[in-house]
mmCIF file of C-alpha atoms and ligand atoms in Angstrom:
data_model
loop_
_atom_site.group_PDB
_atom_site.id
_atom_site.type_symbol
_atom_site.label_atom_id
_atom_site.label_comp_id
_atom_site.label_asym_id
_atom_site.label_seq_id
_atom_site.Cartn_x
_atom_site.Cartn_y
_atom_site.Cartn_z
ATOM 1 C CA MET A 194 -0.003 -0.024 0.030
ATOM 2 C CA ASP A 195 1.528 3.349 -0.908
ATOM 3 C CA THR A 196 1.824 6.209 1.672
ATOM 4 C CA LYS A 197 -0.824 8.317 -0.005
ATOM 5 C CA HIS A 198 -3.358 5.562 0.084
ATOM 6 C CA TYR A 199 -2.470 4.691 3.664
ATOM 7 C CA LEU A 200 -2.920 8.360 4.718
ATOM 8 C CA SER A 201 -6.337 8.613 3.016
ATOM 9 C CA LEU A 202 -7.439 5.480 4.847
ATOM 10 C CA LEU A 203 -6.315 6.964 8.190
ATOM 11 C CA ASP A 204 -8.288 10.070 7.329
ATOM 12 C CA GLU A 205 -11.399 8.021 6.694
ATOM 13 C CA LEU A 206 -10.909 6.154 9.924
ATOM 14 C CA ASP A 207 -10.454 9.415 11.774
ATOM 15 C CA ASP A 208 -13.787 10.617 10.319
ATOM 16 C CA LEU A 209 -15.581 7.496 11.281
ATOM 17 C CA GLU A 210 -14.231 7.592 14.823
ATOM 18 C CA GLN A 211 -15.242 11.137 15.245
ATOM 19 C CA THR A 212 -18.673 10.439 13.895
ATOM 20 C CA GLU A 213 -19.027 7.562 16.267
ATOM 21 C CA GLN A 214 -17.921 9.588 19.216
ATOM 22 C CA ILE A 215 -20.311 12.450 18.348
ATOM 23 C CA TRP A 216 -23.125 9.969 17.716
ATOM 24 C CA ASN A 217 -22.618 8.279 21.104
ATOM 25 C CA LYS A 218 -22.461 11.658 22.832
ATOM 26 C CA LYS A 219 -25.666 12.662 21.105
ATOM 27 C CA LYS A 220 -27.321 9.334 22.057
ATOM 28 C CA ARG A 221 -26.529 9.977 25.732
ATOM 29 C CA ARG A 222 -27.874 13.524 25.612
ATOM 30 C CA ASN A 223 -30.909 12.974 23.436
ATOM 31 C CA LYS A 224 -33.593 10.407 24.315
ATOM 32 C CA TYR A 225 -34.912 10.527 20.758
ATOM 33 C CA PRO A 226 -31.842 11.099 18.549
ATOM 34 C CA ALA A 227 -32.115 12.065 14.938
ATOM 35 C CA ARG A 228 -31.483 9.459 12.363
ATOM 36 C CA HIS A 229 -27.878 8.066 12.183
ATOM 37 C CA PRO A 230 -25.957 10.488 9.954
ATOM 38 C CA GLN A 231 -23.536 7.934 8.606
ATOM 39 C CA LYS A 232 -24.844 6.283 5.483
ATOM 40 C CA PRO A 233 -24.718 2.526 5.392
ATOM 41 C CA ASP A 234 -22.456 0.979 2.829
ATOM 42 C CA ALA A 235 -23.781 -0.496 -0.460
ATOM 43 C CA GLN A 236 -24.018 -4.042 0.844
ATOM 44 C CA THR A 237 -25.961 -2.963 3.975
ATOM 45 C CA ARG A 238 -28.224 -0.844 1.793
ATOM 46 C CA ALA A 239 -28.951 -3.673 -0.461
ATOM 47 C CA LEU A 240 -29.843 -5.832 2.571
ATOM 48 C CA ILE A 241 -31.989 -3.087 4.009
ATOM 49 C CA ARG A 242 -33.819 -2.826 0.741
ATOM 50 C CA THR A 243 -34.644 -6.504 0.672
ATOM 51 C CA GLN A 244 -36.034 -6.280 4.167
ATOM 52 C CA ASP A 245 -37.760 -2.986 3.951
ATOM 53 C CA ASP A 246 -41.396 -3.198 2.807
ATOM 54 C CA THR A 247 -41.528 0.483 1.700
ATOM 55 C CA GLY A 248 -38.688 0.137 -0.653
ATOM 56 C CA GLN A 249 -40.192 -3.115 -2.063
ATOM 57 C CA ASN A 250 -43.542 -1.551 -2.679
ATOM 58 C CA PHE A 251 -42.167 1.636 -4.193
ATOM 59 C CA LYS A 252 -42.059 0.701 -7.872
ATOM 60 C CA PHE A 253 -42.137 3.611 -10.206
ATOM 61 C CA THR A 254 -42.835 4.123 -13.923
ATOM 62 C CA TYR A 255 -39.598 5.968 -14.596
ATOM 63 C CA GLN A 256 -36.997 3.487 -15.886
ATOM 64 C CA ALA A 257 -33.934 4.516 -13.949
ATOM 65 C CA ALA A 258 -30.434 3.136 -14.286
ATOM 66 C CA ARG A 259 -29.414 0.943 -11.433
ATOM 67 C CA PHE A 260 -27.407 3.394 -9.431
ATOM 68 C CA GLU A 261 -30.005 6.087 -10.064
ATOM 69 C CA GLU A 262 -32.760 3.769 -8.869
ATOM 70 C CA SER A 263 -31.264 3.102 -5.638
ATOM 71 C CA TRP A 264 -30.457 6.742 -5.179
ATOM 72 C CA LEU A 265 -34.122 7.568 -5.896
ATOM 73 C CA LEU A 266 -35.357 4.938 -3.492
ATOM 74 C CA GLU A 267 -33.139 6.295 -0.788
ATOM 75 C CA SER A 268 -34.024 9.932 -1.533
ATOM 76 C CA LEU A 269 -37.739 9.661 -2.194
ATOM 77 C CA GLY A 270 -38.704 6.528 -0.147
ATOM 78 C CA ALA A 271 -39.928 8.655 2.766
ATOM 79 C CA PHE A 272 -42.113 10.909 0.533
ATOM 80 C CA TYR A 273 -43.727 7.680 -0.820
ATOM 81 C CA GLU A 274 -44.114 6.283 2.706
ATOM 82 C CA HIS A 275 -45.862 9.482 3.877
ATOM 83 C CA ARG A 276 -48.117 9.331 0.732
ATOM 84 C CA TRP A 277 -46.805 12.648 -0.595
ATOM 85 C CA ILE A 278 -46.001 10.907 -3.894
ATOM 86 C CA SER A 279 -47.277 7.777 -5.562
ATOM 87 C CA ASP A 280 -45.124 7.435 -8.692
ATOM 88 C CA VAL A 281 -42.119 8.903 -10.394
ATOM 89 C CA LEU A 282 -42.887 9.473 -14.098
ATOM 90 C CA ARG A 283 -39.717 10.934 -15.552
ATOM 91 C CA ARG A 284 -36.645 12.943 -14.993
ATOM 92 C CA VAL A 285 -37.303 16.619 -15.905
ATOM 93 C CA LYS A 286 -33.723 17.654 -15.880
ATOM 94 C CA GLY A 287 -30.391 16.758 -14.527
ATOM 95 C CA GLY A 288 -28.968 20.070 -13.301
ATOM 96 C CA LYS A 289 -25.652 21.179 -11.893
ATOM 97 C CA GLU A 290 -26.306 20.247 -8.343
ATOM 98 C CA ALA A 291 -29.484 18.267 -8.488
ATOM 99 C CA SER A 292 -31.877 16.287 -10.705
ATOM 100 C CA VAL A 293 -35.518 17.136 -10.814
ATOM 101 C CA TYR A 294 -38.224 14.375 -11.295
ATOM 102 C CA LEU A 295 -41.847 14.615 -12.279
ATOM 103 C CA CYS A 296 -43.885 12.789 -9.685
ATOM 104 C CA VAL A 297 -47.589 11.894 -9.289
ATOM 105 C CA ALA A 298 -48.819 13.295 -5.998
ATOM 106 C CA GLY A 299 -49.988 10.863 -3.282
ATOM 107 C CA ALA A 300 -53.173 10.873 -1.268
ATOM 108 C CA GLU A 301 -51.924 13.436 1.197
ATOM 109 C CA VAL A 302 -51.460 16.240 -1.341
ATOM 110 C CA SER A 303 -54.151 18.044 -3.291
ATOM 111 C CA ALA A 304 -51.962 18.835 -6.294
ATOM 112 C CA ARG A 305 -51.866 16.229 -9.045
ATOM 113 C CA LEU A 306 -48.223 16.514 -10.073
ATOM 114 C CA LEU A 307 -45.177 17.392 -8.060
ATOM 115 C CA ALA A 308 -41.567 18.074 -8.740
ATOM 116 C CA ALA A 309 -39.003 16.251 -6.561
ATOM 117 C CA LYS A 310 -35.509 17.975 -6.542
ATOM 118 C CA VAL A 311 -33.007 15.320 -5.602
ATOM 119 C CA TYR A 312 -29.589 16.635 -4.765
ATOM 120 C CA ARG A 313 -26.499 14.822 -6.110
ATOM 121 C CA PRO A 314 -24.714 12.796 -3.546
ATOM 122 C CA ARG A 315 -22.667 15.305 -1.579
ATOM 123 C CA GLN A 316 -19.388 13.847 -2.792
ATOM 124 C CA LEU A 317 -20.246 14.628 -6.388
ATOM 125 C CA ARG A 318 -21.459 18.124 -5.765
ATOM 126 C CA ASN A 319 -19.279 20.970 -6.760
ATOM 127 C CA LEU A 320 -20.561 24.074 -5.051
ATOM 128 C CA LYS A 321 -18.186 26.810 -6.140
ATOM 129 C CA ASN A 322 -17.554 29.524 -3.670
ATOM 130 C CA ASP A 323 -19.466 27.662 -1.008
ATOM 131 C CA ALA A 324 -17.805 29.736 1.707
ATOM 132 C CA LEU A 325 -18.853 33.051 0.186
ATOM 133 C CA TYR A 326 -22.494 32.172 0.428
ATOM 134 C CA ARG A 327 -22.324 30.704 3.964
ATOM 135 C CA VAL A 328 -21.044 33.838 5.534
ATOM 136 C CA GLY A 329 -23.591 35.174 8.049
ATOM 137 C CA ARG A 330 -25.844 32.103 7.498
ATOM 138 C CA ARG A 331 -26.780 29.721 10.266
ATOM 139 C CA ASP A 332 -26.231 26.069 9.701
ATOM 140 C CA LEU A 333 -29.653 24.320 9.817
ATOM 141 C CA ASP A 334 -30.447 20.745 10.804
ATOM 142 C CA GLN A 335 -32.716 18.503 8.731
ATOM 143 C CA ASP A 336 -35.751 20.009 10.427
ATOM 144 C CA GLY A 337 -34.725 23.510 9.620
ATOM 145 C CA ASN A 338 -33.647 24.368 13.117
ATOM 146 C CA ARG A 339 -30.409 26.197 13.848
ATOM 147 C CA ILE A 340 -27.613 23.716 14.744
ATOM 148 C CA VAL A 341 -26.475 24.376 18.300
ATOM 149 C CA ASP A 342 -25.187 20.948 19.337
ATOM 150 C CA ASP A 343 -21.533 21.193 20.250
ATOM 151 C CA GLY A 344 -20.561 17.929 18.554
ATOM 152 C CA MET A 345 -22.330 18.903 15.389
ATOM 153 C CA LEU A 346 -20.781 22.330 15.429
ATOM 154 C CA LYS A 347 -17.319 20.790 15.874
ATOM 155 C CA ALA A 348 -17.923 18.345 13.092
ATOM 156 C CA LEU A 349 -18.883 21.248 10.789
ATOM 157 C CA HIS A 350 -15.890 23.289 11.829
ATOM 158 C CA HIS A 351 -13.391 20.465 11.319
ATOM 159 C CA ARG A 352 -15.028 19.389 8.039
ATOM 160 C CA THR A 353 -15.283 15.763 9.053
ATOM 161 C CA GLY A 354 -17.385 13.404 6.870
ATOM 162 C CA TYR A 355 -20.254 13.870 9.327
ATOM 163 C CA GLY A 356 -19.687 17.668 9.228
ATOM 164 C CA GLU A 357 -19.893 17.607 5.412
ATOM 165 C CA GLN A 358 -23.110 15.589 5.632
ATOM 166 C CA LEU A 359 -24.536 18.187 7.962
ATOM 167 C CA ARG A 360 -23.364 21.010 5.614
ATOM 168 C CA HIS A 361 -25.120 19.230 2.704
ATOM 169 C CA GLN A 362 -28.383 19.024 4.701
ATOM 170 C CA SER A 363 -28.117 22.660 5.702
ATOM 171 C CA TRP A 364 -28.108 23.766 2.027
ATOM 172 C CA ILE A 365 -31.303 21.753 1.493
ATOM 173 C CA ALA A 366 -32.938 23.064 4.636
ATOM 174 C CA HIS A 367 -32.064 26.686 3.502
ATOM 175 C CA GLU A 368 -33.653 26.057 0.109
ATOM 176 C CA PHE A 369 -36.837 24.582 1.762
ATOM 177 C CA GLN A 370 -37.061 27.381 4.285
ATOM 178 C CA ALA A 371 -36.585 30.068 1.627
ATOM 179 C CA LEU A 372 -39.317 28.489 -0.548
ATOM 180 C CA LYS A 373 -41.646 28.315 2.421
ATOM 181 C CA THR A 374 -41.088 31.875 3.616
ATOM 182 C CA LEU A 375 -41.267 33.343 0.040
ATOM 183 C CA GLN A 376 -44.395 31.390 -0.855
ATOM 184 C CA ALA A 377 -46.088 32.633 2.345
ATOM 185 C CA ALA A 378 -45.077 36.190 1.466
ATOM 186 C CA GLY A 379 -46.730 35.896 -1.950
ATOM 187 C CA ALA A 380 -43.545 35.474 -4.199
ATOM 188 C CA ASP A 381 -43.769 33.577 -7.508
ATOM 189 C CA VAL A 382 -42.131 30.357 -6.370
ATOM 190 C CA PRO A 383 -43.324 26.734 -6.488
ATOM 191 C CA GLU A 384 -45.125 25.784 -3.265
ATOM 192 C CA PRO A 385 -42.891 23.528 -1.173
ATOM 193 C CA TYR A 386 -44.425 20.487 0.500
ATOM 194 C CA ALA A 387 -41.694 18.555 2.234
ATOM 195 C CA ALA A 388 -37.932 18.119 2.600
ATOM 196 C CA GLU A 389 -36.004 14.992 3.289
ATOM 197 C CA HIS A 390 -32.249 14.557 3.917
ATOM 198 C CA ASN A 391 -31.580 14.609 0.187
ATOM 199 C CA ALA A 392 -34.642 15.991 -1.523
ATOM 200 C CA ILE A 393 -37.269 18.642 -1.715
ATOM 201 C CA LEU A 394 -40.825 18.151 -2.902
ATOM 202 C CA MET A 395 -42.550 21.125 -4.471
ATOM 203 C CA ASP A 396 -45.219 22.139 -6.989
ATOM 204 C CA TYR A 397 -44.431 21.069 -10.476
ATOM 205 C CA VAL A 398 -44.506 23.716 -13.162
ATOM 206 C CA GLY A 399 -45.659 22.349 -16.526
ATOM 207 C CA ASP A 400 -47.954 19.480 -17.532
ATOM 208 C CA ARG A 401 -47.557 15.746 -18.025
ATOM 209 C CA SER A 402 -45.929 16.015 -21.470
ATOM 210 C CA ALA A 403 -43.911 19.145 -21.121
ATOM 211 C CA SER A 404 -42.103 20.858 -18.228
ATOM 212 C CA ALA A 405 -41.875 24.608 -18.001
ATOM 213 C CA PRO A 406 -38.828 25.874 -19.942
ATOM 214 C CA THR A 407 -36.456 28.243 -18.307
ATOM 215 C CA LEU A 408 -36.675 31.888 -19.399
ATOM 216 C CA ASN A 409 -33.334 31.856 -21.212
ATOM 217 C CA THR A 410 -34.817 29.669 -23.958
ATOM 218 C CA ILE A 411 -37.798 31.972 -24.464
ATOM 219 C CA THR A 412 -38.159 34.775 -27.029
ATOM 220 C CA MET A 413 -40.972 37.228 -26.477
ATOM 221 C CA GLU A 414 -42.516 40.475 -27.620
ATOM 222 C CA PRO A 415 -41.209 43.569 -25.837
ATOM 223 C CA ALA A 416 -44.614 44.319 -24.337
ATOM 224 C CA GLU A 417 -44.751 40.930 -22.648
ATOM 225 C CA ALA A 418 -41.087 41.239 -21.654
ATOM 226 C CA ARG A 419 -41.805 44.591 -19.981
ATOM 227 C CA LEU A 420 -44.548 43.041 -17.866
ATOM 228 C CA LEU A 421 -42.452 40.106 -16.805
ATOM 229 C CA PHE A 422 -39.386 42.249 -16.098
ATOM 230 C CA ASP A 423 -41.452 44.231 -13.653
ATOM 231 C CA ARG A 424 -42.780 41.027 -12.177
ATOM 232 C CA VAL A 425 -39.314 39.598 -11.585
ATOM 233 C CA ILE A 426 -38.131 42.868 -10.059
ATOM 234 C CA ASP A 427 -41.183 42.852 -7.790
ATOM 235 C CA ASN A 428 -40.092 39.445 -6.643
ATOM 236 C CA VAL A 429 -36.524 40.628 -6.068
ATOM 237 C CA ASP A 430 -37.968 43.461 -4.016
ATOM 238 C CA LEU A 431 -40.142 41.038 -2.047
ATOM 239 C CA MET A 432 -37.141 38.762 -1.392
ATOM 240 C CA LEU A 433 -35.181 41.778 0.028
ATOM 241 C CA GLN A 434 -38.205 42.530 2.212
ATOM 242 C CA GLN A 435 -37.910 38.959 3.591
ATOM 243 C CA HIS A 436 -34.162 39.386 4.052
ATOM 244 C CA TYR A 437 -33.094 37.268 1.154
ATOM 245 C CA VAL A 438 -30.812 37.725 -1.805
ATOM 246 C CA HIS A 439 -31.273 34.841 -4.240
ATOM 247 C CA GLY A 440 -27.538 34.460 -5.018
ATOM 248 C CA ASP A 441 -27.916 32.660 -8.407
ATOM 249 C CA LEU A 442 -30.661 34.535 -10.094
ATOM 250 C CA SER A 443 -30.729 34.607 -13.852
ATOM 251 C CA ALA A 444 -33.031 33.615 -16.732
ATOM 252 C CA TYR A 445 -31.705 30.037 -16.092
ATOM 253 C CA ASN A 446 -33.471 29.947 -12.715
ATOM 254 C CA ILE A 447 -36.794 31.411 -13.867
ATOM 255 C CA LEU A 448 -39.362 29.009 -15.166
ATOM 256 C CA TYR A 449 -41.930 30.335 -17.870
ATOM 257 C CA TRP A 450 -45.277 28.741 -18.148
ATOM 258 C CA GLN A 451 -48.372 30.083 -19.908
ATOM 259 C CA GLY A 452 -47.286 33.653 -19.502
ATOM 260 C CA ASN A 453 -46.384 33.278 -15.842
ATOM 261 C CA ILE A 454 -43.033 32.962 -14.165
ATOM 262 C CA ARG A 455 -41.732 30.993 -11.144
ATOM 263 C CA LEU A 456 -38.328 31.694 -9.528
ATOM 264 C CA ILE A 457 -36.444 28.472 -8.464
ATOM 265 C CA ASP A 458 -33.106 27.199 -7.150
ATOM 266 C CA PHE A 459 -32.590 28.722 -3.794
ATOM 267 C CA PRO A 460 -29.901 26.829 -1.833
ATOM 268 C CA GLN A 461 -27.366 29.621 -1.966
ATOM 269 C CA ILE A 462 -29.577 32.467 -0.745
ATOM 270 C CA VAL A 463 -27.706 34.948 1.401
ATOM 271 C CA SER A 464 -28.638 37.386 4.062
ATOM 272 C CA PRO A 465 -28.361 41.025 2.958
ATOM 273 C CA ALA A 466 -27.509 42.236 6.438
ATOM 274 C CA ASP A 467 -25.119 39.478 7.570
ATOM 275 C CA ASN A 468 -23.035 38.743 4.522
ATOM 276 C CA PRO A 469 -20.464 41.358 3.586
ATOM 277 C CA ALA A 470 -20.491 40.199 0.011
ATOM 278 C CA ALA A 471 -24.339 40.495 -0.205
ATOM 279 C CA TRP A 472 -24.391 43.755 -2.188
ATOM 280 C CA GLU A 473 -22.018 42.386 -4.796
ATOM 281 C CA ILE A 474 -24.056 39.184 -5.056
ATOM 282 C CA PHE A 475 -27.284 41.134 -5.215
ATOM 283 C CA ARG A 476 -25.868 43.460 -7.915
ATOM 284 C CA ARG A 477 -24.912 40.455 -10.030
ATOM 285 C CA ASP A 478 -28.461 38.912 -9.641
ATOM 286 C CA VAL A 479 -29.954 42.139 -10.894
ATOM 287 C CA ALA A 480 -27.553 42.558 -13.706
ATOM 288 C CA ARG A 481 -28.235 39.044 -14.988
ATOM 289 C CA VAL A 482 -31.987 39.696 -14.961
ATOM 290 C CA CYS A 483 -31.499 43.015 -16.791
ATOM 291 C CA GLN A 484 -29.250 41.310 -19.388
ATOM 292 C CA TYR A 485 -31.914 38.760 -20.342
ATOM 293 C CA PHE A 486 -34.722 41.365 -20.539
ATOM 294 C CA GLY A 487 -32.425 43.734 -22.371
ATOM 295 C CA SER A 488 -32.152 41.023 -25.061
ATOM 296 C CA GLN A 489 -35.977 40.985 -25.283
ATOM 297 C CA GLY A 490 -36.214 44.761 -25.943
ATOM 298 C CA VAL A 491 -36.473 46.113 -22.347
ATOM 299 C CA PRO A 492 -33.508 48.414 -21.739
ATOM 300 C CA SER A 493 -32.552 49.167 -18.125
ATOM 301 C CA ASP A 494 -29.715 50.516 -15.962
ATOM 302 C CA PRO A 495 -28.884 47.542 -13.742
ATOM 303 C CA ARG A 496 -26.521 49.334 -11.367
ATOM 304 C CA THR A 497 -28.977 52.129 -10.559
ATOM 305 C CA LEU A 498 -31.878 49.696 -10.320
ATOM 306 C CA ALA A 499 -29.955 47.522 -7.857
ATOM 307 C CA ALA A 500 -28.752 50.373 -5.814
ATOM 308 C CA ASP A 501 -32.246 51.852 -5.528
ATOM 309 C CA LEU A 502 -33.766 48.599 -4.420
ATOM 310 C CA TRP A 503 -30.892 48.052 -2.003
ATOM 311 C CA ARG A 504 -31.162 51.411 -0.399
ATOM 312 C CA SER A 505 -34.990 51.331 -0.191
ATOM 313 C CA HIS A 506 -34.633 48.432 2.235
ATOM 314 C CA GLY A 507 -32.220 50.452 4.378
ATOM 315 C CA TYR A 508 -29.038 48.534 3.330
ATOM 316 C CA LYS A 509 -25.671 50.274 2.678
ATOM 317 C CA ILE A 510 -23.653 49.727 -0.333
ATOM 318 C CA ALA A 511 -20.242 48.265 0.546
ATOM 319 C CA ASP A 512 -18.331 48.696 -2.650
ATOM 320 C CA HIS A 513 -15.921 45.894 -1.993
ATOM 321 C CA VAL A 514 -15.881 42.120 -1.848
ATOM 322 C CA PRO A 515 -14.223 40.770 1.373
ATOM 323 C CA ARG A 516 -10.543 40.323 0.838
ATOM 324 C CA ASN A 517 -10.588 36.564 1.190
ATOM 325 C CA GLY A 518 -13.724 36.210 -0.997
ATOM 326 C CA PRO A 519 -13.299 35.111 -4.674
ATOM 327 C CA PRO A 520 -14.219 37.667 -7.272
ATOM 328 C CA LEU A 521 -17.734 37.467 -8.586
ATOM 329 C CA THR A 522 -18.149 36.977 -12.237
HETATM 330 N N1 ADP B 139 -40.822 23.002 -9.687
HETATM 331 C C1 ADP B 139 -40.293 22.692 -10.858
HETATM 332 N N2 ADP B 139 -41.211 22.329 -11.903
HETATM 333 C C2 ADP B 139 -40.717 22.023 -13.101
HETATM 334 N N3 ADP B 139 -39.414 22.014 -13.391
HETATM 335 C C3 ADP B 139 -38.497 22.335 -12.483
HETATM 336 C C4 ADP B 139 -38.925 22.689 -11.185
HETATM 337 N N4 ADP B 139 -37.847 22.882 -10.386
HETATM 338 C C5 ADP B 139 -36.743 22.690 -11.226
HETATM 339 N N5 ADP B 139 -37.134 22.355 -12.428
HETATM 340 C C6 ADP B 139 -36.246 21.979 -13.609
HETATM 341 O O1 ADP B 139 -35.077 21.404 -13.077
HETATM 342 C C7 ADP B 139 -33.918 22.202 -13.457
HETATM 343 C C8 ADP B 139 -32.866 22.093 -12.251
HETATM 344 O O2 ADP B 139 -33.428 22.746 -11.082
HETATM 345 P P1 ADP B 139 -32.670 23.727 -10.184
HETATM 346 O O3 ADP B 139 -33.447 24.040 -8.952
HETATM 347 O O4 ADP B 139 -32.447 24.957 -10.998
HETATM 348 O O5 ADP B 139 -31.369 23.000 -9.790
HETATM 349 P P2 ADP B 139 -29.828 23.130 -10.249
HETATM 350 O O6 ADP B 139 -29.094 23.633 -9.076
HETATM 351 O O7 ADP B 139 -29.415 21.778 -10.611
HETATM 352 O O8 ADP B 139 -29.689 24.170 -11.335
HETATM 353 C C9 ADP B 139 -34.424 23.549 -13.719
HETATM 354 O O9 ADP B 139 -33.561 24.254 -14.584
HETATM 355 C C10 ADP B 139 -35.761 23.272 -14.324
HETATM 356 O O10 ADP B 139 -35.637 22.904 -15.751
HETATM 357 MG MG1 MG B 140 -30.668 25.992 -11.594
#
């Protein structure tokens, strides 16, 4: 065995040991501990599946590849169990960080169709500038509560395997929380129904045969573009009012369906008051929206528009990105 391999094995053992210690500590403290954070290995998973009725019963229409199928069973099994969904019909899109599936709603939901956003396994994710977005943001547990447990905080700080798992869940919890808050505030976002450790269930935009396209693929008349531009900016304004900056807003994250829009993809939302780079991130969001609508015949002055919105909510413009933050493109 070469040294590099040996060291990486030691690292893994270290992680496992820490996870176990944290877990045991948690067990002592908490009478009803959360689910074990460490995922079982493939062999154990296969065994669980053969013994678990839910997994056995959950047969879906979508013909998934083998790896994808077990990933779906693992990610969506609880939604099925709780009768939020009854079938998975097809994959809508495989995105950068997640794949979205069209599902038939279960008996517990009044909608007919739902979208399940299933995150890629955390090891395969590639969140650029992760640290930039996390500044001033609380790490949330699976139930959307702020993490206060010492062991969990340590694991996050030291970036152990368990810590990375918590961080992954925190992104999902933030996305779900943002969707819930914004939906309640009247924003144009899909209604969220439930979140699990690796997936979010929300309103599906589209119909059985076609999913809503993203705005970047749409060409429209300037009159319609003007209306929709105002609508997007109203949403941006509403988000600021709810203390959110989207963080990845552009025509790629706005769905267009029958003349209406829905803003999506919120895991990297930042807090305007608590993140020193928030103004720069906000300015970029507004600039990207203006760029698309500019191409549809609606000229605007992105910098002035962003500054006016920003100041109207009482925020100050910090014309710098924190020194250790990567430049925003
Ligand atoms: N609620 C939804 N209804 C229909 N399609 C959706 C929905 N949410 C996402 N999608 C589709 O899935 C794609 C990826 O979702 P998104 O949340 O943007 O994740 P990613 O981080 O992978 O970009 C979107 O571009 C869109 O085509
Ligand atoms: Mg997206």
